[in-house]
Amino acid sequence: MKRKIMEKIIIVLFCAAVMSPTGLGAQVVVGGTIPDVSAALDVQGELGVLLPRLTETERDAVANPATGLLIFNTSSLCMEMNTGTGTEPVWNRLKCRTGVIGTLDCAGVAVSGTLFTGQAADGVGFELSYSGGNAGVYAAQSVASAGVTGLTATLDAGNFSDGAGNLSLAITGTPVSSGNAVFALNTGGRSCSVSIPVNLPGVVTQLDCSGVIVTGRPVVGESATGVTAAVPYLGGNGGVYAEQVVTSAGVTGLTATLSSGTLATGAGSLSYSITGIPAAGGNASFELTVGGQTCIMVVAVVSPGTITALNCSGATITGALKAGQSASGVSASVPYTGGNTGPHSGQTVASTGVTGLTAMLTAGNFVSGSGSLSYAVTGTPSEVGTASFALNIGGQTCSLEVTIAAAPPVCRAKVDATNYKDFMCYNLGAANTSADPFTPSWEINGGYWQWGRLDQGAAGPTGTSYGQANVGNVSGWNTTAAPDGSWSDASKTANDPCPSGYRVPTKAQWDGVVVNNTITSEGSFSNSATNYSAGKKFGDNLMLPAAGVRYLSNGALSVRGLSSRYSSSTVNGTYYSWHLFIDAGSANTDYNYRTYGQPVRCIAE
């Protein structure tokens, strides 16, 4: 399009020359009648001459540009003239927009490569950012280093971006010492200094490939994972070494990579990461060169282990899995036969059916003949049912199936305005700890303890009938109050009958339960030795049955189904202790003689 415009301009100028009164002469005037005597073409008027505007691509597409052809290059924002020929054009810049930037960030410079004292820079450079560019041209520049001398940073000519951009400089030369090489830059009207560290090259007196310690092992046909080699050395000078990547010989397909770092002074080791897929069994060798020393590191590549049978149906499951609860200490031991003593890389298998679980086998070796593989099971099962794991190891497959049981109920209540505490879901000594803890029943009624005693004073009911209610006097009932300190608020004592992790609640905790939870009555409250239907619910997750009490003088049952007193660890005077009292219309803390037998609901420590 722009080429056609240029052609039209030439035609207009030709027509003007022909039609002009002076058109038959050697001069042409446009916009006037008399040309300047020194001009072959004289454009007169109050406006300028607009040259053809071409991108660099469009300029280069002009066929046989004449020597002296003028254009304005919109890519470089420069007026350009062809000082070459039509077949070999040379576009010289006559005038360009001068490049200007707003800021030049030498502090945030990004350095590539590493400089070493006495070593020629190879692939070393840096990039720094600027802002406020005007898309104008900047000149090339070469800046010699100060501080550590012997280096030059070179910036090729170019154009700034319109706004923010980056400048890339290459570093050449050989630094004469260690320290910092400083380059003072000045471009686009801004200046700053870039400081590049020059490192002391690392030197060792011995690189010991015979003492290599290999962690993990490459297996034929398998991607090497977690395989490393620690190569010891002696005589380190504290200098810096560059990154090293070495491909294997002998057994091919592996790469040993050493990240750049600093040698220790004296003895140390270098850690190579070994990756890739070895093509065969045998020895993979790597020629290492660090600190002026060279050695050959040999890493054994083993054939994969195999088995002839994998028996998921004979697996032994340790631990239990429950829906909605994180697995802890759960594992599956899966037997196999026909092991060849070869290695396996382990595996991680997600569950299907019941999801949310993972079975993980760590890498190891099969034994010769029969053995077993131990899978650790982690995660949280999503529901009740069967979790299936598709195992594939040693050339054999099977489906490992693990049963997921229902999670036990959680019994808890607020003990202050914001904090909950867990309780046991059943009264201590309950006949059936698998019964519904939120429905009053004889199964969760439990036994009776005198304050401060470790042993149960009287058993709870063992059935629904009167004969199984355990209501009579108790032979040998203790009528002497246990002394202070037998149970304690400060800590769980040896006489506390609650199991590990639980204790008898304090009065303050029972007060908190009463004050901070919504209280509702369950069932029908009435005084009957076989009334197991009544209870008090605190919040949504704690229900205490109206289990009654045992009388202080003989241990006989009293007021079952009508009320109950739940023991606390807190004393009141010499002969009394506090408890939580419940009946149909109330729930509050009260005190009574310590020789009464009362139900115990343990709270988590």
Coordinates of C-alpha atoms in Angstrom, one line a residue:
M1 CA 0.0 0.0 0.0
K2 CA 2.7 2.5 1.0
R3 CA 4.7 1.5 -2.1
K4 CA 1.7 2.5 -4.3
I5 CA 1.5 5.8 -2.4
M6 CA 5.1 6.5 -3.2
E7 CA 4.5 5.7 -6.9
K8 CA 1.6 8.2 -6.9
I9 CA 3.8 10.9 -5.5
I10 CA 6.3 10.4 -8.3
I11 CA 3.5 10.6 -10.9
V12 CA 2.2 13.8 -9.3
L13 CA 5.7 15.4 -9.3
F14 CA 6.2 14.3 -13.0
C15 CA 2.8 15.8 -14.0
A16 CA 3.6 19.0 -12.1
A17 CA 6.9 19.2 -13.9
V18 CA 5.3 18.8 -17.3
M19 CA 2.4 21.3 -16.7
S20 CA 4.5 23.8 -14.9
P21 CA 5.5 26.9 -16.8
T22 CA 9.0 25.9 -16.0
G23 CA 8.3 22.2 -16.5
L24 CA 10.3 22.0 -19.7
G25 CA 13.4 23.2 -17.9
A26 CA 15.8 21.3 -15.6
Q27 CA 14.0 22.4 -12.5
V28 CA 10.6 21.5 -10.9
V29 CA 8.7 23.7 -8.5
V30 CA 5.6 22.6 -6.5
G31 CA 3.4 25.1 -4.7
G32 CA 5.0 28.1 -6.5
T33 CA 6.1 29.4 -9.9
I34 CA 9.8 30.1 -9.6
P35 CA 12.1 27.4 -8.3
D36 CA 15.2 28.2 -6.3
V37 CA 18.2 28.3 -8.7
S38 CA 20.0 25.6 -6.7
A39 CA 17.2 23.1 -6.6
A40 CA 16.1 20.5 -9.1
L41 CA 12.9 20.1 -7.1
D42 CA 11.6 23.0 -5.0
V43 CA 8.5 22.4 -2.8
Q44 CA 7.2 25.7 -1.7
G45 CA 4.5 26.5 0.9
E46 CA 3.8 26.4 4.6
L47 CA 3.7 22.6 5.0
G48 CA 6.5 20.1 5.1
V49 CA 7.5 17.2 2.9
L50 CA 6.3 13.8 4.2
L51 CA 8.5 10.8 3.2
P52 CA 7.1 7.3 2.7
R53 CA 6.7 5.6 6.1
L54 CA 7.7 2.0 6.0
T55 CA 8.3 -0.6 8.6
E56 CA 11.6 -2.4 8.4
T57 CA 9.9 -5.4 6.8
E58 CA 8.2 -3.2 4.2
R59 CA 11.5 -1.3 3.6
D60 CA 13.3 -4.6 2.9
A61 CA 10.5 -5.6 0.5
V62 CA 11.1 -2.6 -1.8
A63 CA 12.5 -4.1 -5.1
N64 CA 15.7 -2.6 -6.3
P65 CA 15.7 0.5 -4.1
A66 CA 17.7 3.3 -5.8
T67 CA 20.9 4.6 -4.4
G68 CA 19.9 7.7 -2.4
L69 CA 16.3 6.5 -1.8
L70 CA 14.8 8.2 1.3
I71 CA 12.2 6.7 3.7
F72 CA 11.1 7.0 7.3
N73 CA 11.5 3.7 9.2
T74 CA 8.6 3.4 11.6
S75 CA 10.2 0.4 13.3
S76 CA 13.3 2.3 14.4
L77 CA 11.8 5.8 14.2
C78 CA 14.6 6.9 11.9
M79 CA 15.0 8.7 8.6
E80 CA 17.0 6.4 6.4
M81 CA 18.8 6.6 3.0
N82 CA 20.0 3.7 0.8
T83 CA 23.7 4.4 0.3
G84 CA 24.2 1.0 -1.4
T85 CA 22.8 -0.2 -4.7
G86 CA 19.5 -1.6 -5.8
T87 CA 20.8 -5.2 -5.5
E88 CA 22.8 -4.6 -2.3
P89 CA 21.0 -1.8 -0.4
V90 CA 22.7 -0.3 2.7
W91 CA 20.2 1.7 4.8
N92 CA 22.0 4.4 6.7
R93 CA 20.2 6.3 9.5
L94 CA 20.2 10.0 8.9
K95 CA 18.2 11.1 11.9
C96 CA 16.4 9.1 14.6
R97 CA 14.3 9.9 17.6
T98 CA 16.7 10.1 20.5
G99 CA 16.0 7.4 23.1
V100 CA 15.0 8.6 26.5
I101 CA 14.0 6.6 29.6
G102 CA 12.6 7.6 33.0
T103 CA 14.4 5.2 35.3
L104 CA 17.3 2.6 35.0
D105 CA 17.3 -0.1 37.7
C106 CA 20.8 -1.3 38.3
A107 CA 19.8 -2.7 41.8
G108 CA 17.5 -5.3 40.4
V109 CA 19.9 -6.6 37.8
A110 CA 19.6 -10.3 36.8
V111 CA 23.0 -12.0 36.2
S112 CA 23.4 -15.1 34.0
G113 CA 26.5 -17.2 34.2
T114 CA 29.4 -17.0 36.7
L115 CA 32.7 -15.0 36.6
F116 CA 35.9 -16.6 37.9
T117 CA 39.2 -15.0 38.5
G118 CA 41.7 -15.7 35.7
Q119 CA 39.1 -17.4 33.5
A120 CA 37.6 -15.9 30.4
A121 CA 34.0 -15.0 30.7
D122 CA 31.8 -17.6 28.9
G123 CA 28.1 -17.0 28.5
V124 CA 28.1 -14.3 31.2
G125 CA 25.8 -11.3 31.0
F126 CA 23.2 -9.3 32.9
E127 CA 19.8 -7.8 32.2
L128 CA 18.4 -4.7 33.9
S129 CA 15.1 -3.0 33.6
Y130 CA 14.0 0.5 32.8
S131 CA 10.7 2.5 32.7
G132 CA 9.4 5.5 30.9
G133 CA 10.9 4.5 27.5
N134 CA 9.9 6.7 24.5
A135 CA 10.6 4.1 21.8
G136 CA 13.6 6.1 20.7
V137 CA 17.0 4.8 19.6
Y138 CA 19.9 4.2 22.0
A139 CA 23.5 3.8 20.9
A140 CA 25.7 0.8 21.4
Q141 CA 28.2 1.1 24.2
S142 CA 31.1 -0.9 25.7
V143 CA 31.9 -0.3 29.3
A144 CA 35.1 -1.4 30.9
S145 CA 34.9 -2.8 34.5
A146 CA 36.2 -1.0 37.5
G147 CA 37.1 -2.6 40.8
V148 CA 37.9 -6.0 39.3
T149 CA 39.3 -5.0 35.9
G150 CA 39.8 -7.0 32.7
L151 CA 36.1 -7.2 31.7
T152 CA 33.9 -5.3 29.3
A153 CA 30.1 -5.1 29.3
T154 CA 28.7 -4.6 25.8
L155 CA 25.2 -3.2 24.9
D156 CA 24.1 -3.5 21.3
A157 CA 22.4 -0.5 19.7
G158 CA 18.6 -0.7 19.6
N159 CA 15.3 1.0 20.4
F160 CA 13.8 1.5 23.9
S161 CA 10.3 0.1 24.4
D162 CA 7.4 2.5 24.7
G163 CA 7.2 2.4 28.5
A164 CA 9.0 -0.4 30.5
G165 CA 11.5 -2.7 29.1
N166 CA 14.9 -4.5 29.6
L167 CA 18.5 -4.0 28.4
S168 CA 20.8 -7.0 28.0
L169 CA 24.5 -6.7 28.1
A170 CA 27.1 -9.4 27.4
I171 CA 30.3 -9.6 29.5
T172 CA 33.6 -10.5 27.9
G173 CA 37.2 -10.6 29.0
T174 CA 39.1 -12.2 31.8
P175 CA 38.9 -10.8 35.4
V176 CA 42.3 -10.2 37.0
S177 CA 41.2 -10.8 40.6
S178 CA 38.2 -11.8 42.8
G179 CA 35.8 -9.2 44.2
N180 CA 33.2 -7.1 42.4
A181 CA 33.4 -5.9 38.8
V182 CA 31.6 -2.6 38.5
F183 CA 30.2 -1.3 35.2
A184 CA 29.1 2.4 35.0
L185 CA 26.2 2.6 32.5
N186 CA 24.8 5.7 30.9
T187 CA 21.9 5.5 28.4
G188 CA 18.7 7.2 27.6
G189 CA 19.6 10.1 29.8
R190 CA 20.0 7.9 32.9
S191 CA 23.0 6.4 34.6
C192 CA 23.8 3.8 37.3
S193 CA 26.4 1.2 38.2
V194 CA 26.1 -2.6 38.1
S195 CA 28.2 -4.7 40.4
I196 CA 28.9 -8.3 39.3
P197 CA 30.7 -10.7 41.7
V198 CA 33.9 -12.3 40.5
N199 CA 34.5 -15.6 42.3
L200 CA 37.6 -17.4 43.4
P201 CA 37.6 -20.5 41.3
G202 CA 37.2 -23.7 43.3
V203 CA 40.2 -25.9 43.6
V204 CA 40.6 -29.4 45.2
T205 CA 43.6 -31.6 45.6
Q206 CA 41.7 -34.8 45.3
L207 CA 38.3 -35.9 43.9
D208 CA 37.5 -39.3 45.2
C209 CA 35.1 -41.2 42.9
S210 CA 36.1 -44.5 44.7
G211 CA 34.4 -43.2 47.9
V212 CA 31.1 -42.2 46.3
I213 CA 28.0 -42.9 48.4
V214 CA 25.0 -43.5 46.2
T215 CA 21.5 -43.0 47.7
G216 CA 18.7 -44.8 45.9
R217 CA 19.4 -46.8 42.8
P218 CA 18.6 -46.5 39.1
V219 CA 16.5 -49.4 37.8
V220 CA 16.5 -50.6 34.2
G221 CA 13.7 -49.0 32.2
E222 CA 12.4 -46.9 35.1
S223 CA 12.8 -43.2 35.7
A224 CA 15.4 -42.6 38.3
T225 CA 13.8 -40.9 41.3
G226 CA 15.6 -39.7 44.4
V227 CA 18.9 -41.1 43.3
T228 CA 21.9 -39.0 44.4
A229 CA 25.7 -39.5 44.6
A230 CA 27.9 -37.9 47.2
V231 CA 31.5 -37.5 45.9
P232 CA 34.1 -36.7 48.6
Y233 CA 37.0 -34.4 48.0
L234 CA 40.1 -33.1 49.8
G235 CA 42.0 -29.9 49.8
G236 CA 39.0 -27.6 49.0
N237 CA 40.0 -23.9 48.9
G238 CA 36.7 -22.4 49.7
G239 CA 36.2 -21.3 46.1
V240 CA 33.2 -21.5 43.8
Y241 CA 32.5 -24.2 41.3
A242 CA 30.1 -24.0 38.3
E243 CA 27.1 -26.2 37.5
Q244 CA 28.0 -29.5 35.9
V245 CA 25.9 -31.8 33.8
V246 CA 27.4 -35.1 32.8
T247 CA 25.8 -37.9 30.7
S248 CA 26.5 -41.5 31.4
A249 CA 28.7 -43.8 29.4
G250 CA 28.5 -47.6 29.5
V251 CA 24.9 -47.8 30.6
T252 CA 23.4 -44.9 28.8
G253 CA 20.3 -42.8 29.5
L254 CA 21.3 -41.2 32.8
T255 CA 22.5 -37.7 33.7
A256 CA 24.5 -36.6 36.8
T257 CA 23.9 -32.9 37.6
L258 CA 25.9 -30.9 40.1
S259 CA 24.4 -27.5 41.0
S260 CA 26.8 -24.6 41.3
G261 CA 28.1 -23.9 44.8
T262 CA 31.1 -23.2 47.1
L263 CA 33.7 -25.7 48.2
A264 CA 34.5 -26.3 51.8
T265 CA 37.9 -25.4 53.1
G266 CA 39.6 -28.8 53.3
A267 CA 37.5 -31.9 53.1
G268 CA 33.9 -32.0 51.8
S269 CA 31.6 -33.7 49.4
L270 CA 29.7 -32.8 46.2
S271 CA 26.1 -34.0 45.7
Y272 CA 25.1 -35.1 42.2
S273 CA 21.5 -35.7 41.3
I274 CA 21.1 -38.6 38.9
T275 CA 18.1 -38.6 36.6
G276 CA 16.9 -40.3 33.4
I277 CA 15.9 -43.8 32.4
P278 CA 18.8 -46.3 32.1
A279 CA 18.7 -48.4 29.0
A280 CA 20.2 -51.6 30.4
G281 CA 21.7 -53.2 33.5
G282 CA 25.3 -52.8 34.5
N283 CA 27.5 -49.8 35.4
A284 CA 26.8 -46.3 34.3
S285 CA 30.0 -44.2 34.4
F286 CA 30.3 -40.4 34.6
E287 CA 33.5 -38.4 34.0
L288 CA 33.5 -35.7 36.7
T289 CA 35.7 -32.6 36.6
V290 CA 35.7 -30.2 39.6
G291 CA 38.3 -27.9 41.0
G292 CA 41.0 -29.0 38.5
Q293 CA 40.6 -32.7 39.3
T294 CA 38.9 -35.5 37.3
C295 CA 37.7 -38.9 38.2
I296 CA 35.2 -41.5 36.9
M297 CA 32.1 -42.1 39.0
V298 CA 30.5 -45.5 38.6
V299 CA 26.8 -46.1 39.5
A300 CA 25.3 -49.6 39.4
V301 CA 22.1 -50.0 37.4
V302 CA 20.0 -52.9 38.6
S303 CA 17.4 -55.0 36.9
P304 CA 13.9 -54.6 38.2
G305 CA 12.6 -57.0 40.8
T306 CA 9.9 -59.5 39.9
I307 CA 7.5 -61.8 41.8
T308 CA 5.3 -64.6 40.5
A309 CA 2.2 -63.9 42.6
L310 CA 0.7 -61.1 44.8
N311 CA -2.0 -62.2 47.3
C312 CA -4.3 -59.2 48.2
S313 CA -6.9 -61.6 49.6
G314 CA -4.3 -62.8 52.2
A315 CA -3.4 -59.3 53.3
T316 CA -3.2 -58.5 57.0
I317 CA -4.6 -55.1 58.0
T318 CA -3.2 -53.4 61.1
G319 CA -5.3 -50.6 62.6
A320 CA -8.8 -49.6 61.8
L321 CA -10.3 -47.1 59.3
K322 CA -13.4 -45.1 60.2
A323 CA -15.4 -42.8 58.0
G324 CA -14.6 -39.2 58.3
Q325 CA -11.6 -39.9 60.6
S326 CA -7.9 -39.4 59.6
A327 CA -6.1 -42.8 59.3
S328 CA -3.5 -43.3 62.0
G329 CA -1.1 -46.2 62.2
V330 CA -3.0 -48.2 59.5
S331 CA -1.1 -50.5 57.3
A332 CA -1.6 -53.5 55.0
S333 CA 0.9 -56.4 54.7
V334 CA 0.4 -58.1 51.3
P335 CA 2.1 -61.5 50.9
Y336 CA 3.9 -62.5 47.6
T337 CA 5.8 -65.5 46.3
G338 CA 8.5 -66.0 43.7
G339 CA 10.6 -63.0 44.6
N340 CA 13.9 -62.6 42.7
T341 CA 15.7 -60.4 45.2
G342 CA 15.6 -57.5 42.7
P343 CA 14.5 -54.0 43.6
H344 CA 11.1 -52.3 43.3
S345 CA 10.6 -48.6 43.3
G346 CA 7.5 -48.7 45.5
Q347 CA 4.2 -47.2 44.6
T348 CA 1.4 -44.8 45.7
V349 CA -2.2 -45.9 45.0
A350 CA -5.3 -43.9 45.6
S351 CA -8.4 -45.7 46.8
T352 CA -11.6 -46.3 44.7
G353 CA -15.0 -47.2 46.1
V354 CA -14.5 -45.4 49.3
T355 CA -12.3 -42.5 48.3
G356 CA -9.9 -40.3 50.3
L357 CA -7.2 -42.8 51.1
T358 CA -3.8 -43.6 49.8
A359 CA -1.8 -46.8 50.1
M360 CA 2.0 -46.1 49.9
L361 CA 4.8 -48.7 49.5
T362 CA 8.4 -47.4 49.9
A363 CA 11.1 -48.6 47.5
G364 CA 12.9 -51.7 48.5
N365 CA 14.0 -55.2 47.4
F366 CA 11.9 -58.4 47.1
V367 CA 13.3 -61.2 49.1
S368 CA 14.1 -64.5 47.5
G369 CA 11.0 -66.6 47.3
S370 CA 8.1 -65.7 49.7
G371 CA 7.7 -62.4 51.5
S372 CA 5.3 -59.5 52.1
L373 CA 5.0 -55.8 51.2
S374 CA 3.9 -53.3 53.8
Y375 CA 1.7 -50.5 52.5
A376 CA 1.0 -47.5 54.8
V377 CA -2.6 -46.3 54.5
T378 CA -3.2 -42.6 55.0
G379 CA -5.9 -40.1 54.4
T380 CA -9.5 -39.7 55.5
P381 CA -12.1 -42.2 54.1
S382 CA -15.2 -40.4 52.7
E383 CA -17.8 -42.9 53.9
V384 CA -18.6 -46.3 55.3
G385 CA -17.9 -49.2 52.9
T386 CA -14.9 -50.8 51.1
A387 CA -11.8 -48.9 49.9
S388 CA -10.1 -50.7 47.0
F389 CA -6.5 -50.2 46.0
A390 CA -5.3 -51.5 42.6
L391 CA -1.7 -52.8 43.4
N392 CA 0.8 -53.3 40.6
I393 CA 4.3 -54.3 41.6
G394 CA 6.9 -56.8 40.4
G395 CA 4.9 -57.6 37.3
Q396 CA 1.8 -58.7 39.3
T397 CA -1.5 -57.0 40.1
C398 CA -4.3 -57.5 42.6
S399 CA -7.0 -55.5 44.3
L400 CA -6.4 -54.8 48.0
E401 CA -9.7 -54.2 49.8
V402 CA -10.0 -52.5 53.2
T403 CA -13.2 -52.2 55.2
I404 CA -14.2 -48.7 56.4
A405 CA -16.3 -48.7 59.6
A406 CA -18.7 -46.1 60.9
A407 CA -16.9 -43.5 63.1
P408 CA -17.7 -43.6 66.8
P409 CA -19.9 -40.8 68.0
V410 CA -18.3 -37.6 69.3
C411 CA -19.7 -36.4 72.7
R412 CA -18.8 -32.9 73.6
A413 CA -20.2 -29.7 75.2
K414 CA -19.1 -26.2 75.8
V415 CA -17.3 -25.7 79.1
D416 CA -17.1 -21.9 78.7
A417 CA -18.4 -19.3 76.3
T418 CA -16.2 -20.4 73.4
N419 CA -14.5 -23.7 74.2
Y420 CA -15.7 -27.3 73.8
K421 CA -14.4 -30.3 75.7
D422 CA -14.9 -34.0 74.7
F423 CA -16.5 -36.4 77.1
M424 CA -16.8 -40.1 77.1
C425 CA -20.1 -41.0 75.4
Y426 CA -21.1 -43.4 78.2
N427 CA -21.2 -43.4 82.0
L428 CA -18.2 -45.2 83.4
G429 CA -19.0 -48.9 83.8
A430 CA -21.7 -48.9 81.0
A431 CA -22.9 -52.3 79.9
N432 CA -22.7 -51.6 76.2
T433 CA -20.4 -48.9 74.8
S434 CA -21.7 -49.5 71.3
A435 CA -25.2 -48.3 72.2
D436 CA -26.6 -44.9 71.0
P437 CA -25.1 -42.4 73.4
F438 CA -27.8 -39.8 72.7
T439 CA -30.7 -42.0 73.7
P440 CA -31.2 -42.9 77.4
S441 CA -31.0 -46.6 78.0
W442 CA -29.9 -49.2 80.6
E443 CA -26.9 -50.0 78.4
I444 CA -25.3 -46.6 79.0
N445 CA -26.5 -46.1 82.6
G446 CA -23.1 -47.3 84.0
G447 CA -22.0 -48.0 87.6
Y448 CA -21.6 -45.9 90.8
W449 CA -18.5 -44.5 92.5
Q450 CA -18.0 -43.0 95.9
W451 CA -16.0 -39.8 95.8
G452 CA -12.3 -40.3 95.8
R453 CA -12.4 -44.0 95.3
L454 CA -10.7 -45.9 92.4
D455 CA -12.9 -49.0 92.5
Q456 CA -16.6 -49.1 91.6
G457 CA -18.9 -49.0 94.6
A458 CA -21.9 -50.6 92.9
A459 CA -22.5 -52.0 89.4
G460 CA -25.0 -50.6 87.0
P461 CA -28.0 -52.5 85.4
T462 CA -27.3 -55.5 83.2
G463 CA -30.8 -55.7 81.7
T464 CA -34.2 -54.1 81.6
S465 CA -36.0 -56.2 84.2
Y466 CA -36.2 -55.5 87.9
G467 CA -34.0 -58.4 88.7
Q468 CA -31.2 -57.1 86.4
A469 CA -31.5 -53.5 87.8
N470 CA -28.9 -54.1 90.6
V471 CA -31.0 -52.1 93.2
G472 CA -30.2 -53.7 96.6
N473 CA -27.9 -53.0 99.4
V474 CA -24.2 -53.4 98.7
S475 CA -22.3 -55.7 101.1
G476 CA -19.3 -53.9 102.6
W477 CA -20.4 -50.5 101.5
N478 CA -17.7 -48.0 102.7
T479 CA -19.2 -45.4 105.0
T480 CA -16.0 -43.5 105.6
A481 CA -15.4 -40.4 103.4
A482 CA -12.3 -40.5 101.3
P483 CA -9.8 -37.8 102.3
D484 CA -9.1 -34.6 100.5
G485 CA -6.7 -35.1 97.6
S486 CA -8.1 -38.5 96.7
W487 CA -9.4 -36.8 93.6
S488 CA -8.1 -33.4 92.6
D489 CA -9.0 -30.4 90.4
A490 CA -5.3 -29.6 89.9
S491 CA -4.4 -32.9 88.2
K492 CA -5.6 -36.4 87.7
T493 CA -4.7 -38.5 90.7
A494 CA -3.9 -42.2 91.0
N495 CA -7.4 -42.8 92.4
D496 CA -9.2 -41.3 89.4
P497 CA -11.2 -44.2 87.8
C498 CA -11.4 -42.6 84.3
P499 CA -9.3 -44.3 81.5
S500 CA -6.1 -42.8 80.1
G501 CA -6.7 -39.4 78.5
Y502 CA -9.8 -38.7 80.6
R503 CA -10.5 -37.6 84.2
V504 CA -13.4 -36.8 86.6
P505 CA -14.7 -33.3 85.6
T506 CA -14.2 -30.4 88.0
K507 CA -17.1 -28.4 89.5
A508 CA -16.0 -25.4 87.2
Q509 CA -16.3 -27.6 84.2
W510 CA -19.8 -28.8 85.2
D511 CA -20.8 -25.1 85.9
G512 CA -19.6 -24.3 82.4
V513 CA -21.6 -27.1 80.8
V514 CA -24.8 -25.8 82.6
V515 CA -24.3 -22.1 81.7
N516 CA -23.1 -22.4 78.1
N517 CA -25.3 -25.1 76.5
T518 CA -28.9 -25.4 75.6
I519 CA -30.5 -27.9 78.0
T520 CA -33.3 -30.2 77.1
S521 CA -35.0 -33.1 78.8
E522 CA -35.2 -36.6 77.2
G523 CA -37.8 -39.2 78.0
S524 CA -40.1 -39.4 81.0
F525 CA -38.8 -38.6 84.4
S526 CA -40.2 -40.8 87.2
N527 CA -38.8 -42.7 90.1
S528 CA -38.4 -46.4 89.1
A529 CA -35.5 -48.8 89.3
T530 CA -36.3 -49.8 85.7
N531 CA -36.9 -46.4 84.2
Y532 CA -34.0 -46.0 81.8
S533 CA -35.7 -43.6 79.5
A534 CA -35.0 -40.3 81.2
G535 CA -32.0 -38.0 80.7
K536 CA -30.7 -34.5 80.2
K537 CA -29.2 -33.3 77.0
F538 CA -26.6 -30.4 76.9
G539 CA -26.2 -28.9 73.5
D540 CA -26.4 -31.4 70.6
N541 CA -23.7 -33.9 71.6
L542 CA -23.8 -34.7 75.3
M543 CA -26.6 -36.7 77.0
L544 CA -26.6 -37.7 80.7
P545 CA -29.1 -40.4 81.8
A546 CA -31.1 -40.0 85.0
A547 CA -29.1 -42.8 86.5
G548 CA -30.0 -42.2 90.2
V549 CA -27.6 -42.6 93.1
R550 CA -26.5 -45.2 95.7
Y551 CA -27.4 -44.4 99.3
L552 CA -24.6 -43.3 101.6
S553 CA -25.2 -45.8 104.4
N554 CA -25.7 -49.1 102.5
G555 CA -25.3 -48.5 98.7
A556 CA -29.0 -49.2 97.9
L557 CA -30.2 -47.7 94.6
S558 CA -32.3 -44.5 94.8
V559 CA -34.2 -42.2 92.4
R560 CA -33.3 -43.9 89.1
G561 CA -35.3 -42.3 86.3
L562 CA -36.1 -39.3 88.5
S563 CA -32.8 -37.6 89.0
S564 CA -29.0 -38.1 89.3
R565 CA -25.9 -36.6 90.6
Y566 CA -22.7 -36.7 88.4
S567 CA -19.5 -36.6 90.4
S568 CA -16.9 -33.9 90.2
S569 CA -13.3 -33.9 91.5
T570 CA -14.0 -30.8 93.7
V571 CA -14.4 -31.1 97.5
N572 CA -16.6 -28.9 99.7
G573 CA -15.6 -29.0 103.3
T574 CA -14.4 -32.1 105.1
Y575 CA -17.2 -34.5 104.3
Y576 CA -18.8 -33.2 101.1
S577 CA -18.0 -33.0 97.4
W578 CA -19.6 -31.1 94.5
H579 CA -21.6 -32.8 91.7
L580 CA -23.8 -31.9 88.8
F581 CA -27.5 -32.5 89.7
I582 CA -30.1 -33.2 87.1
D583 CA -33.9 -33.8 87.2
A584 CA -36.9 -33.1 85.0
G585 CA -36.9 -29.4 85.7
S586 CA -33.3 -28.4 86.6
A587 CA -29.6 -28.8 86.0
N588 CA -27.1 -27.2 88.4
T589 CA -24.1 -27.9 90.6
D590 CA -24.8 -29.0 94.2
Y591 CA -22.9 -30.9 97.0
N592 CA -23.5 -34.0 99.0
Y593 CA -21.8 -36.5 101.3
R594 CA -18.8 -38.1 99.7
T595 CA -20.0 -41.6 100.7
Y596 CA -22.9 -41.5 98.3
G597 CA -22.4 -43.6 95.1
Q598 CA -22.8 -41.5 92.0
P599 CA -22.4 -42.0 88.2
V600 CA -19.2 -40.7 86.6
R601 CA -19.0 -39.2 83.1
C602 CA -15.3 -38.7 82.3
I603 CA -14.1 -35.6 80.5
A604 CA -11.0 -35.4 78.2
E605 CA -7.9 -34.1 79.9

